[in-house]
mmCIF file of C-alpha atoms in Angstrom:
data_model
loop_
_atom_site.group_PDB
_atom_site.id
_atom_site.type_symbol
_atom_site.label_atom_id
_atom_site.label_comp_id
_atom_site.label_asym_id
_atom_site.label_seq_id
_atom_site.Cartn_x
_atom_site.Cartn_y
_atom_site.Cartn_z
ATOM 1 C CA MET A 1 82.952 -97.871 -155.422
ATOM 2 C CA GLU A 2 81.106 -100.341 -157.564
ATOM 3 C CA GLU A 3 77.426 -99.635 -156.892
ATOM 4 C CA PRO A 4 75.452 -96.440 -156.197
ATOM 5 C CA LEU A 5 74.532 -97.543 -152.681
ATOM 6 C CA ASP A 6 78.257 -97.824 -151.861
ATOM 7 C CA LEU A 7 78.252 -94.038 -151.553
ATOM 8 C CA ILE A 8 75.507 -94.286 -148.935
ATOM 9 C CA ARG A 9 77.359 -97.086 -147.119
ATOM 10 C CA LEU A 10 80.420 -94.854 -146.793
ATOM 11 C CA SER A 11 78.229 -92.208 -145.131
ATOM 12 C CA ILE A 12 77.114 -94.346 -142.159
ATOM 13 C CA ASP A 13 77.583 -92.396 -138.894
ATOM 14 C CA GLU A 14 78.093 -89.180 -140.898
ATOM 15 C CA ARG A 15 75.759 -86.216 -141.349
ATOM 16 C CA VAL A 16 73.924 -86.369 -144.688
ATOM 17 C CA TYR A 17 71.507 -84.150 -146.569
ATOM 18 C CA VAL A 18 68.294 -85.803 -147.791
ATOM 19 C CA LYS A 19 65.917 -84.023 -150.164
ATOM 20 C CA CYS A 20 62.409 -85.446 -150.071
ATOM 21 C CA ARG A 21 59.216 -84.982 -152.025
ATOM 22 C CA ASN A 22 56.842 -82.152 -151.081
ATOM 23 C CA ASP A 23 59.629 -79.608 -150.450
ATOM 24 C CA ARG A 24 61.067 -81.361 -147.389
ATOM 25 C CA GLU A 25 64.766 -81.348 -146.559
ATOM 26 C CA LEU A 26 66.495 -83.351 -143.859
ATOM 27 C CA ARG A 27 69.972 -83.051 -142.398
ATOM 28 C CA GLY A 28 71.027 -85.667 -139.901
ATOM 29 C CA LYS A 29 73.366 -88.461 -138.922
ATOM 30 C CA LEU A 30 72.786 -91.597 -140.999
ATOM 31 C CA HIS A 31 72.411 -94.624 -138.709
ATOM 32 C CA ALA A 32 70.997 -97.227 -141.117
ATOM 33 C CA TYR A 33 69.551 -97.711 -144.602
ATOM 34 C CA ASP A 34 68.365 -100.511 -146.875
ATOM 35 C CA GLN A 35 68.126 -101.200 -150.612
ATOM 36 C CA HIS A 36 64.854 -99.218 -150.826
ATOM 37 C CA LEU A 37 66.587 -96.152 -149.302
ATOM 38 C CA ASN A 38 64.548 -96.440 -146.129
ATOM 39 C CA MET A 39 66.760 -94.647 -143.621
ATOM 40 C CA VAL A 40 67.135 -94.044 -139.928
ATOM 41 C CA LEU A 41 68.536 -90.596 -139.182
ATOM 42 C CA GLY A 42 69.533 -89.162 -135.812
ATOM 43 C CA ASP A 43 69.793 -85.546 -134.616
ATOM 44 C CA VAL A 44 67.680 -84.456 -137.573
ATOM 45 C CA GLU A 45 66.905 -80.938 -138.690
ATOM 46 C CA GLU A 46 63.816 -80.979 -140.907
ATOM 47 C CA THR A 47 62.936 -78.001 -143.081
ATOM 48 C CA VAL A 48 59.572 -77.784 -144.837
ATOM 49 C CA THR A 49 59.082 -75.118 -147.487
ATOM 50 C CA THR A 50 55.577 -73.950 -148.382
ATOM 51 C CA HIS A 51 54.501 -71.664 -151.217
ATOM 52 C CA GLU A 52 51.390 -69.524 -150.977
ATOM 53 C CA ILE A 53 49.937 -66.845 -153.234
ATOM 54 C CA ASP A 54 48.885 -63.557 -151.659
ATOM 55 C CA GLU A 55 45.354 -63.052 -152.997
ATOM 56 C CA GLU A 56 45.609 -59.258 -152.887
ATOM 57 C CA THR A 57 48.966 -58.816 -154.650
ATOM 58 C CA ASP A 58 49.289 -62.157 -156.471
ATOM 59 C CA GLU A 59 52.822 -62.417 -155.076
ATOM 60 C CA GLU A 60 54.258 -65.740 -154.049
ATOM 61 C CA ILE A 61 55.008 -66.066 -150.344
ATOM 62 C CA VAL A 62 57.616 -68.647 -149.410
ATOM 63 C CA LYS A 63 57.638 -69.892 -145.814
ATOM 64 C CA LYS A 64 60.143 -72.233 -144.200
ATOM 65 C CA ALA A 65 59.401 -74.158 -141.033
ATOM 66 C CA THR A 66 62.193 -75.977 -139.222
ATOM 67 C CA ARG A 67 62.074 -78.521 -136.433
ATOM 68 C CA THR A 68 64.581 -80.765 -134.707
ATOM 69 C CA VAL A 69 63.905 -84.481 -134.203
ATOM 70 C CA GLY A 70 66.072 -86.844 -132.158
ATOM 71 C CA MET A 71 65.498 -89.948 -134.326
ATOM 72 C CA LEU A 72 63.569 -90.256 -137.586
ATOM 73 C CA PHE A 73 62.618 -93.114 -139.917
ATOM 74 C CA VAL A 74 62.491 -91.962 -143.549
ATOM 75 C CA ARG A 75 60.551 -94.095 -145.995
ATOM 76 C CA GLY A 76 62.572 -94.639 -149.156
ATOM 77 C CA ASP A 77 59.834 -93.763 -151.637
ATOM 78 C CA VAL A 78 59.870 -90.100 -150.517
ATOM 79 C CA VAL A 79 63.628 -89.718 -151.067
ATOM 80 C CA VAL A 80 64.642 -87.655 -154.090
ATOM 81 C CA LEU A 81 68.338 -87.110 -153.336
ATOM 82 C CA VAL A 82 70.935 -88.119 -150.754
ATOM 83 C CA SER A 83 74.103 -86.080 -150.457
ATOM 84 C CA PRO A 84 77.001 -87.490 -148.449
ATOM 85 C CA PRO A 85 79.240 -85.255 -146.360
ATOM 86 C CA LEU A 86 81.878 -83.224 -148.163
ATOM 87 C CA ARG A 87 85.153 -85.151 -148.212
ATOM 88 C CA THR A 88 88.273 -83.038 -148.631
ATOM 89 C CA SER A 89 90.916 -85.770 -148.719
#
């Protein structure tokens, strides 16, 4: 590997984890990407985490909503982290 994007290139057609801004997480098969980290993911599981404060008890309430999407375009400027699949060789 010579450049950071080489790690992404090696993950084409593999399932990756993508952490996005605003407490969004994506797990899906990486089909394509570009130098801006725009990505096309397939068979995506999206998890959105929200934080609310209970007005009566002042306790934080954390809610997670999950949905499945067949194909998703991810704009690169929302990407915080991309994790390739675990390689055990």
